[in-house]
XYZ file of C-alpha atoms in Angstrom:
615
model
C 0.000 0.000 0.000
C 1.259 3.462 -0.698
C 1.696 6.174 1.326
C 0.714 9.504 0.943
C 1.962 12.161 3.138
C 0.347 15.251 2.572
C 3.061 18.073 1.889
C 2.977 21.072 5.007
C 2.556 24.541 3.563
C 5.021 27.061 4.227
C 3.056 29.483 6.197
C 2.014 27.206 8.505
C 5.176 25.513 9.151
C 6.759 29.037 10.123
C 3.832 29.602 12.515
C 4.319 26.737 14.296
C 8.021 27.324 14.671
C 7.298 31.001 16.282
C 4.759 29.505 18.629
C 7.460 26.651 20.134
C 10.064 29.796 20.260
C 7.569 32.404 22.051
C 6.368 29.202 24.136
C 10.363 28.477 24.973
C 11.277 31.977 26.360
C 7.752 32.377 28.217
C 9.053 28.863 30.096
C 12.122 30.626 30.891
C 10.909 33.690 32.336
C 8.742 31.986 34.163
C 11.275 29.074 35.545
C 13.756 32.573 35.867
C 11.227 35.173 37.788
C 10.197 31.839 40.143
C 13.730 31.340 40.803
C 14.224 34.714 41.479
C 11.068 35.172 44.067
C 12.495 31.643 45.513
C 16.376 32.552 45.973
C 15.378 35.995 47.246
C 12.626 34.484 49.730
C 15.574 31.860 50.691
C 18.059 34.912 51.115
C 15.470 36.994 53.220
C 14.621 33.796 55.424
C 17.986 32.320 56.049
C 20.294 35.771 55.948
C 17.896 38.315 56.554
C 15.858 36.987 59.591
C 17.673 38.946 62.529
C 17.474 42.024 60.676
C 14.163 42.097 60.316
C 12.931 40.782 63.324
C 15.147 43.890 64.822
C 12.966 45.915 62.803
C 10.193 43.853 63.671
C 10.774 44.181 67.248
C 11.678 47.545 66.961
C 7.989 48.663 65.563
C 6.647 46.065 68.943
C 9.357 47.027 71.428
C 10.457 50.255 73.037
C 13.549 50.673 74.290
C 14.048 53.519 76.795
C 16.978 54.699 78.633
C 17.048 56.514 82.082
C 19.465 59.044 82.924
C 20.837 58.542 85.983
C 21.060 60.801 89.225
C 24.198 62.678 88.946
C 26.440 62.621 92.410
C 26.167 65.492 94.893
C 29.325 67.897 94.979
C 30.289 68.995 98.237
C 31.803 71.464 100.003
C 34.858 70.619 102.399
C 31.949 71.348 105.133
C 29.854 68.796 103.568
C 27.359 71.564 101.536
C 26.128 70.704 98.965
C 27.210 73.166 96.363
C 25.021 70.959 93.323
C 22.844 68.382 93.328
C 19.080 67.332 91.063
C 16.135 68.070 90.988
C 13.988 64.963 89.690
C 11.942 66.322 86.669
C 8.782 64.974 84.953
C 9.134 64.876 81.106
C 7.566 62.727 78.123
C 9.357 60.410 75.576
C 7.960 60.181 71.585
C 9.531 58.504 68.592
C 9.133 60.599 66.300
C 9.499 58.303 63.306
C 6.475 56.537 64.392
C 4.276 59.822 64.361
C 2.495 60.274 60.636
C 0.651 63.581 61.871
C 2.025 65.986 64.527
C -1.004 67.749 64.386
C -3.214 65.110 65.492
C -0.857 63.653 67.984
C -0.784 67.014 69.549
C -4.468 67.546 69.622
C -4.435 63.853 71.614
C -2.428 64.874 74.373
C -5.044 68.069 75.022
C -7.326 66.343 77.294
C -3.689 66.027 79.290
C -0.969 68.411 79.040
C -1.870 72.372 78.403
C 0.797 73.053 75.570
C 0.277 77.159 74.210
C 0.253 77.537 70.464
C 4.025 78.477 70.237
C 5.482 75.231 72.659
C 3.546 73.441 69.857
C 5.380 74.910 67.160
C 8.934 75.435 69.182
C 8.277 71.534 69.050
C 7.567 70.835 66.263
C 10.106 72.441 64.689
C 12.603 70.509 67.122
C 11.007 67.221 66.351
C 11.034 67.910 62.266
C 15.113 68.576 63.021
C 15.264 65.665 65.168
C 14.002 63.111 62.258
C 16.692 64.080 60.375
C 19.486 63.561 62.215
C 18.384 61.054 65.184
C 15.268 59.114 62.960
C 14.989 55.919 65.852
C 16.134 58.382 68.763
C 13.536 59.794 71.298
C 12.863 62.828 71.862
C 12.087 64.307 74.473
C 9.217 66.962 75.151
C 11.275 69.369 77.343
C 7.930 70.839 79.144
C 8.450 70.176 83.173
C 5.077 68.671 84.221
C 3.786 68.249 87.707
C 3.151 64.866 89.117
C -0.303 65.256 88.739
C -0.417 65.292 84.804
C 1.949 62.402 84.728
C 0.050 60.100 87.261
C -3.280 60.746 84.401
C -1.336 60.398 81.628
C -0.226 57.178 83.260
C -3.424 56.043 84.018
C -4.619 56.180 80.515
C -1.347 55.266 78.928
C -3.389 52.599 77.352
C -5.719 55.092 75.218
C -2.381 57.453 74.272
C -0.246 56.517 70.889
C 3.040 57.265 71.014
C 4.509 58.778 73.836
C 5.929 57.396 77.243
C 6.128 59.182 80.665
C 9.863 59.575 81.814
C 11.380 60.586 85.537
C 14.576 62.384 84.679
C 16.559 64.437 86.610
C 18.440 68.443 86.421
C 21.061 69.204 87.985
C 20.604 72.663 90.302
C 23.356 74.458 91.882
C 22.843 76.376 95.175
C 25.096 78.857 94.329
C 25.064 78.847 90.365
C 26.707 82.408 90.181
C 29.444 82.332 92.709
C 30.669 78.349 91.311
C 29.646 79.096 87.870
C 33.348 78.765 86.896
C 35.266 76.503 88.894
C 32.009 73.827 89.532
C 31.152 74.228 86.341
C 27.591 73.178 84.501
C 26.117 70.350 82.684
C 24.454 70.719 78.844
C 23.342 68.034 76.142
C 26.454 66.389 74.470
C 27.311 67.451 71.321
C 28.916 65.194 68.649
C 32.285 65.421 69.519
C 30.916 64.417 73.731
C 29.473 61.300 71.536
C 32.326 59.907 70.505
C 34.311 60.047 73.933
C 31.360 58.957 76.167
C 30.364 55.524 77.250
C 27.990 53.659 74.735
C 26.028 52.936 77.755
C 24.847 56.808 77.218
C 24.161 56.746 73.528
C 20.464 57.465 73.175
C 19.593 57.994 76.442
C 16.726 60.936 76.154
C 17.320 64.200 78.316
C 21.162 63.183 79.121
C 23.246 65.666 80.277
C 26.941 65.583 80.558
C 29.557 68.084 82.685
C 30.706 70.688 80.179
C 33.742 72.515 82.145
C 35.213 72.572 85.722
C 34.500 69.989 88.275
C 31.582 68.665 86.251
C 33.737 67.999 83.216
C 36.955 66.901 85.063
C 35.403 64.691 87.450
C 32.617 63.411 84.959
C 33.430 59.356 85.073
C 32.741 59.383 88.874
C 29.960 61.880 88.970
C 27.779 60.524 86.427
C 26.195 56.872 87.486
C 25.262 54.407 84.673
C 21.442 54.897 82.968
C 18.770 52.884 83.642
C 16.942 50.759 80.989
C 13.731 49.985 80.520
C 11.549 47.349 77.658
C 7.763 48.192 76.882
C 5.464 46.385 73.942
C 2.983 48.320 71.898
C 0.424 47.889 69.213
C 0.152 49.113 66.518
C -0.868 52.237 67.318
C 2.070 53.039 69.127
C -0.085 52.598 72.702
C 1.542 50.582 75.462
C 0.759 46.974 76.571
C 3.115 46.106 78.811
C 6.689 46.529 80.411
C 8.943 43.450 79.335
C 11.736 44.391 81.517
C 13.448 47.362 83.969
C 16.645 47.734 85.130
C 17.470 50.669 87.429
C 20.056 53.373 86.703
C 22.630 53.616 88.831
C 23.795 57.141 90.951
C 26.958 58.913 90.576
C 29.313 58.789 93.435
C 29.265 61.671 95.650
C 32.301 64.100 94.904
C 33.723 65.747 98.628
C 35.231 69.194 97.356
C 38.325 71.023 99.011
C 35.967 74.367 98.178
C 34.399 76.429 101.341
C 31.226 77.919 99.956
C 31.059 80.915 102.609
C 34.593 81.729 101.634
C 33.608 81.576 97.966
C 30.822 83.839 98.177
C 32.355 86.245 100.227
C 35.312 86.415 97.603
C 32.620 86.831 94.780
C 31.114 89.317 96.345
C 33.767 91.082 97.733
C 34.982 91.452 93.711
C 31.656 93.077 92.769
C 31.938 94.378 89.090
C 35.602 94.016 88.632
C 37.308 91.733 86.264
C 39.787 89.228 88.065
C 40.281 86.412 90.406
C 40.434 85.310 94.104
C 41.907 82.506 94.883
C 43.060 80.936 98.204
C 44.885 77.315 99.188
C 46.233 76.063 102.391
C 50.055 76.150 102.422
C 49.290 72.171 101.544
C 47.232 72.618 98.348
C 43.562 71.987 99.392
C 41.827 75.097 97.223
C 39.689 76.515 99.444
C 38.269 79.374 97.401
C 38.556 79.862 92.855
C 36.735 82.686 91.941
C 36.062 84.096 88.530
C 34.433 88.079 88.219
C 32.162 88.788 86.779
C 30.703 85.420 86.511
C 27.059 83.683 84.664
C 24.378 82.066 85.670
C 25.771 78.011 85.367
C 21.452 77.120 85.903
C 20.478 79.041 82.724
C 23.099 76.614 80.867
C 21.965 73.245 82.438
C 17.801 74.660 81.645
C 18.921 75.394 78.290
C 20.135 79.211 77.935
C 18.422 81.331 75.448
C 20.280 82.989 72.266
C 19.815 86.701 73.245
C 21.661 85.725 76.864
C 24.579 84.284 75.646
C 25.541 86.764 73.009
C 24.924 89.008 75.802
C 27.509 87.136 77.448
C 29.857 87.386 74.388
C 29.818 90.541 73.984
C 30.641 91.992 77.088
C 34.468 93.037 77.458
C 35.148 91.649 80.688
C 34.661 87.765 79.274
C 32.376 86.663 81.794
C 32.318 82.757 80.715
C 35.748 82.752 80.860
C 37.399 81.315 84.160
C 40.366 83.942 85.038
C 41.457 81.647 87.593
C 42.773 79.333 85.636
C 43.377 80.466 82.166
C 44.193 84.303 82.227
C 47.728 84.729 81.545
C 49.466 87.932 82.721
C 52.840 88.804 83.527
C 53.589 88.601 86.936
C 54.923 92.081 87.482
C 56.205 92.598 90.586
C 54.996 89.409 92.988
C 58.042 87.979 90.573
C 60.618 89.569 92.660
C 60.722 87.569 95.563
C 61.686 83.920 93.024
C 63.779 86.395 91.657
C 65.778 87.021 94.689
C 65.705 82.917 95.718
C 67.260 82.426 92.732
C 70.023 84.989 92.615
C 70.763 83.632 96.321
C 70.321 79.884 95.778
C 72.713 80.026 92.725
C 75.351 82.280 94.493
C 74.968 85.401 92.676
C 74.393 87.676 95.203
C 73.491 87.693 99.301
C 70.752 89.704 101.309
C 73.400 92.259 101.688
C 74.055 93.002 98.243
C 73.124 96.506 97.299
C 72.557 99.592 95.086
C 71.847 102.974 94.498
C 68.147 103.232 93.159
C 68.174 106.265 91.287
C 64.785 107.056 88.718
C 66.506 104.831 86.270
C 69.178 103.330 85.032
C 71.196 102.631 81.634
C 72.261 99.302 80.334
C 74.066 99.594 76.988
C 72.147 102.845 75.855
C 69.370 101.656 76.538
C 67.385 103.401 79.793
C 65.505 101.658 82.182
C 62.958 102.887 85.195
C 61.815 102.544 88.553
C 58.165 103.049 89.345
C 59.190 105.536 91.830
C 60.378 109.223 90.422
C 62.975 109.932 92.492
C 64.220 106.331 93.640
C 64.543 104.831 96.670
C 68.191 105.766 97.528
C 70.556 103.006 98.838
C 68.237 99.418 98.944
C 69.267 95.888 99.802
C 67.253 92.933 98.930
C 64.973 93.437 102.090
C 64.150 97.017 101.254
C 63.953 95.907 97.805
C 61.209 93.443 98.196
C 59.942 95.714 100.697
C 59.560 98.879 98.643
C 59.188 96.621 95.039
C 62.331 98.552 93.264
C 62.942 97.755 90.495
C 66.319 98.904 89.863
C 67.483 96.576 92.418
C 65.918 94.002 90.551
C 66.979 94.983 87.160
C 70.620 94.325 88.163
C 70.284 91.092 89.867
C 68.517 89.413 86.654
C 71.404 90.980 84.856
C 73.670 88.973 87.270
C 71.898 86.303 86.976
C 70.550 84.869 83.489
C 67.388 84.331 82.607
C 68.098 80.779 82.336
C 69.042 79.644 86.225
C 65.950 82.084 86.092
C 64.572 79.473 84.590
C 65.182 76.499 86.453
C 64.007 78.402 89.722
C 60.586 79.409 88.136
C 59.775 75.560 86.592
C 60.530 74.694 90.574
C 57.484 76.912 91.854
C 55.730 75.471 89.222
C 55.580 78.226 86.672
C 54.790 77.457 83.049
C 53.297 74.856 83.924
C 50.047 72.840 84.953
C 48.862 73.353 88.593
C 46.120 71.012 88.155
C 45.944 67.959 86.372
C 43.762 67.499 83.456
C 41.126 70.292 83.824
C 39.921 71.231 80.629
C 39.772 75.679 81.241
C 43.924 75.991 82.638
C 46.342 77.180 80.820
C 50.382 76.390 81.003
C 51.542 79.693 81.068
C 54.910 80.655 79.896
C 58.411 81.278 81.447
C 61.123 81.773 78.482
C 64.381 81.398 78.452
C 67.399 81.247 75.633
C 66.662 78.327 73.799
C 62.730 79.414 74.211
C 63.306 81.879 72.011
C 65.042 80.922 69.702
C 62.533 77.653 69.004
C 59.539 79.942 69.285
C 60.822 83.107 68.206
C 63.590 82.521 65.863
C 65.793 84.858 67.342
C 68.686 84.961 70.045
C 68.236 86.212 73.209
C 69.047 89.951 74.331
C 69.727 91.465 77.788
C 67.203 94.025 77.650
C 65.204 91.150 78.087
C 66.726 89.405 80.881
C 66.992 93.012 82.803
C 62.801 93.323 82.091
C 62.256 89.220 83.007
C 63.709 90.565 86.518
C 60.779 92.643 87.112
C 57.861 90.248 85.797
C 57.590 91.634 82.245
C 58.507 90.557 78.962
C 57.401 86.975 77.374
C 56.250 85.816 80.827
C 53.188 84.637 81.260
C 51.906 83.385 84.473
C 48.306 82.225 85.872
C 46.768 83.404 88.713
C 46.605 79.735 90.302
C 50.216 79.579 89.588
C 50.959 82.854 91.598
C 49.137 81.384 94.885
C 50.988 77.968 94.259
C 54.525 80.068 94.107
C 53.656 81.767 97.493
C 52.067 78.784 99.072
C 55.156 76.842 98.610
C 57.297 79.762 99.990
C 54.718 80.116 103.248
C 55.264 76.358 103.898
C 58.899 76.526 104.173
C 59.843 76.000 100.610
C 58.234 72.578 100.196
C 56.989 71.461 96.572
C 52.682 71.221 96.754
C 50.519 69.605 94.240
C 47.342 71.691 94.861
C 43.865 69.866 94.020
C 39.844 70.367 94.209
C 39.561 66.751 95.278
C 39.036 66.317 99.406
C 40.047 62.596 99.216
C 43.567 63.458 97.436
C 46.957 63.315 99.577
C 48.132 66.990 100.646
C 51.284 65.908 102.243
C 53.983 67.916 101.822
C 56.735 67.247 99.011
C 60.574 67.843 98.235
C 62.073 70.764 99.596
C 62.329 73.786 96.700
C 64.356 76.071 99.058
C 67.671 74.932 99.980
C 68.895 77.110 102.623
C 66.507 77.780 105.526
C 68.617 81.283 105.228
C 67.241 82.460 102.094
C 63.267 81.846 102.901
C 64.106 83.599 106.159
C 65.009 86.901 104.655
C 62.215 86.570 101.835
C 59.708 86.218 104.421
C 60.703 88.380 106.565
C 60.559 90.616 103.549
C 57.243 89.982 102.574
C 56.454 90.626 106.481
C 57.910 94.340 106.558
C 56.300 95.061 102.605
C 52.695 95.014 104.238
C 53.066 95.067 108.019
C 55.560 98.333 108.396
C 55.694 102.105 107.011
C 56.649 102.585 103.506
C 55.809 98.702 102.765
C 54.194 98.961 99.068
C 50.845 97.025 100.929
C 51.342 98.744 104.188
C 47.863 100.586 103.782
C 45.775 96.925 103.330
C 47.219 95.425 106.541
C 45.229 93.538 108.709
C 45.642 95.167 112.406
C 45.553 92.370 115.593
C 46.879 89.839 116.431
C 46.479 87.521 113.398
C 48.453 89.522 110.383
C 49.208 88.509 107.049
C 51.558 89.478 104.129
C 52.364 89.489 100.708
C 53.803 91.333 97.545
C 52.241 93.517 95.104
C 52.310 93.971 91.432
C 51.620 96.190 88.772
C 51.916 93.810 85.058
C 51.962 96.669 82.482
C 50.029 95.997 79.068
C 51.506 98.237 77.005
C 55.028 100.442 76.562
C 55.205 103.296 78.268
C 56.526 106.221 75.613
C 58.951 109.122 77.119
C 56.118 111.849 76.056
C 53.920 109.830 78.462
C 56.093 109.831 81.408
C 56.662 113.680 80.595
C 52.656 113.851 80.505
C 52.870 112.400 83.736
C 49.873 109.816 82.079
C 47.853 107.903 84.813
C 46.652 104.606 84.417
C 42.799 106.368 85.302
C 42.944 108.534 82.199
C 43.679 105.535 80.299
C 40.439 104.032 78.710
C 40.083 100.430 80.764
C 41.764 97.923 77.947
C 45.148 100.180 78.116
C 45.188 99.933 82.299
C 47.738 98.235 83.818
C 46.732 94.578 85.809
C 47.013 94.733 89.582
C 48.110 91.835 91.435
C 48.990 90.657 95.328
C 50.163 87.543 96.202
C 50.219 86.825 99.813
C 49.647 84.538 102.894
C 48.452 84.376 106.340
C 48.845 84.163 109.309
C 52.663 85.110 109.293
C 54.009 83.807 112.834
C 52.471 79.950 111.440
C 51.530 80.578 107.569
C 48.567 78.237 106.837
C 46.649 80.264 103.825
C 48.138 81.805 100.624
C 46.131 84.617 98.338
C 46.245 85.428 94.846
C 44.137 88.438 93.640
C 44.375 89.912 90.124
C 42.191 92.606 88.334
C 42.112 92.734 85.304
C 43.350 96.568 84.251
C 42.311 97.538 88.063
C 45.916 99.906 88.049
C 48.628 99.446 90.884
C 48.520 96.370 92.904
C 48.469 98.395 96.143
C 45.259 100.269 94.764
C 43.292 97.556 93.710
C 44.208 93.965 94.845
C 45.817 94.336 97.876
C 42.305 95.430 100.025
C 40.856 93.137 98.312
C 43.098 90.680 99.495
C 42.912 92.571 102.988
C 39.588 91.502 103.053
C 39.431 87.793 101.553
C 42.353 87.109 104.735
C 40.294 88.813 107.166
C 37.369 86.363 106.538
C 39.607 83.375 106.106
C 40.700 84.575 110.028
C 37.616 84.450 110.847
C 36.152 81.208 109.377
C 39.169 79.040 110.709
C 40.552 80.963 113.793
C 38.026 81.057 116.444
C 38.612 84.752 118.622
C 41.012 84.971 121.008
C 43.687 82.318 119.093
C 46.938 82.897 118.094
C 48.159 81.592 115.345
């Protein structure tokens, strides 16, 4: 039998050949986008599941820190000097609200907000999202204990916000410690990279921002508290998974005395400068700053108009004098001066000279602050009388560099205190100073002008009471602190010969205790006496037509006054106190810093010397 097989016509044959084609790659891009759905479901389940049930958990779960109680600084007579005041605040996430509107309008029936906290907010929150998105933030409105106990209550019927007891710090006297205490203030992003994690998004934290705050900020602090809640999906609370309870800062036990602190404040009024006051064994019992700030507007949050107030104003109010105003030394100079001349063999008490009203060293002339001299002067009358003639010759006799040596003894140009964020080093040259610094040699002129405080030197006013302390104590090294718990003993002896402090102090006896003595008018009459050396650190050159003028610093508009200084201790038959005072352009040290030192010893007398005791 024959076959027949019909022939296929073209047409069709290509049709069926598209069809198996279009059928091919529709297999494949289904087999492909299956695969694709599959591998990504497998990647999401088996790579992706702790990431997402953090987000998961994150939407269910609310984390919320608690900022702990900050410890209680003390006086040395156990006041309290700062301590908190436990606040009531609330807690949003702001990435979970869709409509600040409406969750403002929720909380009415709760919290009375005005019209512009609700924007001040808002604005804050908006700012917030963008830089802290899964950060609380915290409603900054103080609300009594009232409020909080009904928003409590109905915590259940309330989306998105949480009830928080935090705490501010307060000081009792937030003028008068304003500088050395210190203040607190939010951290900023450099604080966030130095502080604990433990503190990273812990709402309403504050953190020490200068002084005893900053420097003593590990122990003060404490460690936050943590809390776990669960809420729907509407952001209300079910339940608390878990608390855990901050911990407190330790206590800090100043060497401060807050009546003596006050009293200094005060007793500076409007002037620029410094008090300060240590026992001959380093415990600081007084630091003050004029004129000073408010350290409570900074921890409440201080507005802009206030602090560019505070800018602004000439005599640098938020800066701590104490500690980082660098002047020369002037006159209160002369007495290392003289310690070194005599330690290093230069000269003896008895050396002396004719103080005419100046003098001429290689052409070039040189004065004393007093017109007509002071006649024959050894070093007794010298210190006595502050001459500087004297003075210029022994630094000429004696280089500034065994200068040197004498002043980085005492403790010049260098730290006092360790690690506190405000002090400055200071400077005390020498040859090889100069020449790294200044690129030039050293010249004479400035070795006969080092001899009298003035020049490059650069000295701090906690420096100054350090120098004197250590010559009050009998010429043993100190390391002067804030901290009550530290060791005060005394160290190595700075003063060789018993010999040398004699005549210095009996120097610095006769300059404020007899006639003629350059503080003799700011004595302290009885039987508990004090004494001390003033200065006079010039800020500017004093021109030949001005001396023929006869120009006084009064007529001088403030900035081109000269600083007045007095460095000084008490009480002299048993020194136990030294005194450093500096104002800032306040003219001669005898006119300005001296009865204020007067003053500041005269209420040390009577905090720590009952009446009718010796010393």
């Amino acid at each position: 039998m024959e076959y027949f097989s019909p022939k296929v016509k073209k047409g069709i044959e290509s049709k069926s050949k598209t069809i198996s084609r279009r059928g091919f790659v529709l297999g494949l891009a289904k087999v492909a986008f299956f695969g694709i759905i599959t591998s990504r479901l497998a990647y999401l389940q088996l790579f992706k599941t702790k990431e997402f049930k953090q987000l998961s958990d994150r939407n269910r779960y609310r984390e919320i820190k608690e900022v702990p109680e900050r410890g209680v600084i003390y006086d040395f007579k156990n006041k309290i000097i700062a301590s908190n005041n436990q606040v009531y605040l609330l807690s949003i996430f702001p990435s979970e609200i869709k409509n600040l509107n409406e969750f403002f309008y929720s909380l009415r029936p709760y919290v009375d907000f005005d019209i512009l906290e609700i924007k001040r907010f808002k604005r804050e929150i908006y700012r917030h999202k963008k830089t802290k998105k899964y950060q609380a933030y915290i409603i900054d409105k103080k609300l009594p204990w009232k409020v909080i106990s009904n928003i409590n209550y109905n915590l259940s019927n309330i989306s998105y916000v949480q009830p928080i007891v935090s705490f501010e710090r307060t000081y009792s006297h937030a003028k008068e410690f304003a500088h050395i205490v210190g203040y607190v203030g939010e951290p900023n992003k450099k604080d966030l990279k130095s502080i604990s994690e433990n503190f990273l998004n812990t709402p309403n934290l504050k953190i020490g921002k200068n002084g005893i705050e900053k420097k003593f900020e590990d122990l003060i602090i404490g460690s936050p508290g943590k809390s776990v809640i669960e809420t729907n999906a509407f952001g209300r609370q079910l339940k608390q998974i878990s608390y855990k309870q901050g911990i407190k800062g330790k206590n800090f036990n100043s060497t401060l005395d807050s009546e003596l602190q006050v009293f200094a404040n005060k007793t500076l009024g409007n002037e620029s400068g410094s008090v300060i006051v240590m026992t001959t064994r380093g415990e600081i019992r007084c630091c003050t700053s004029s004129p000073s700030f408010d350290a409570n507007l900074f921890t409440y949050g201080i507005n802009s108009f206030e602090y560019k107030k505070y800018l602004r104003d000439e005599k640098k109010p938020l800066s701590n004098k104490a500690l980082s105003s660098q002047y020369p030394p002037g006159s209160t100079l002369k007495m290392l001066v003289a310690i070194s001349a005599m330690e290093n063999g230069i000269v003896n008490s008895n050396f002396k000279i004719r103080c005419k009203e100046s003098t001429e060293y290689f052409g070039q002339k040189y004065h004393c602050w007093k017109e007509k001299g002071h006649g024959v002067v050894d070093m007794k009358k010298a210190i006595k009388e502050s001459c500087d003639i004297y003075f210029y010759e022994v630094a000429r006799l004696l280089g500034v560099d065994r200068m040197y040596k004498t002043a980085l003894k005492f403790g010049l140009g260098q730290y006092v205190l360790d690690n506190f964020l405000e002090e400055k080093k200071g400077v005390f040259p020498n040859t090889k100073w100069k020449k790294k610094y200044i690129g030039q040699p050293w010249y004479l002129g400035e070795t006969i002008i080092a001899g009298i405080g003035q020049g490059y030197i650069q000295t701090t006013p906690i420096q100054l009471c350090k120098m004197i302390a250590q010559i009050a104590n009998g010429g043993f090294k100190i390391k002067p602190s804030l901290n009550a718990n530290d060791n005060f003993e005394l160290g190595e002896k700075i003063i060789e010969n018993d010999d040398h402090l004699k005549i210095i102090k009996d120097s610095l006896d006769v300059a404020t205790n007899e006639w003629k003595g350059t503080s003799y008018n700011s004595r302290i009459k009885g039987d508990l006496k004090f004494c001390g050396k003033t200065g006079t650190s010039q800020v500017r050159r004093i021109s030949q037509r001005q001396r023929e003028l006869d120009i006084k610093n009064k007529d001088l508009p403030w900035k081109f006054r000269d600083h007045s200084l007095f460095t000084g201790y008490g009480p002299v038959s048993n020194p136990e106190y030294a005194i450093s005072v500096i104002i800032d352009h306040g003219g001669s040290g005898s006119s300005k810093a001296a009865p204020i030192a007067k003053k500041v010893m005269q209420k040390v007398f009577e905090l720590y010397y009952p009446k009718g005791t010796n010393a």
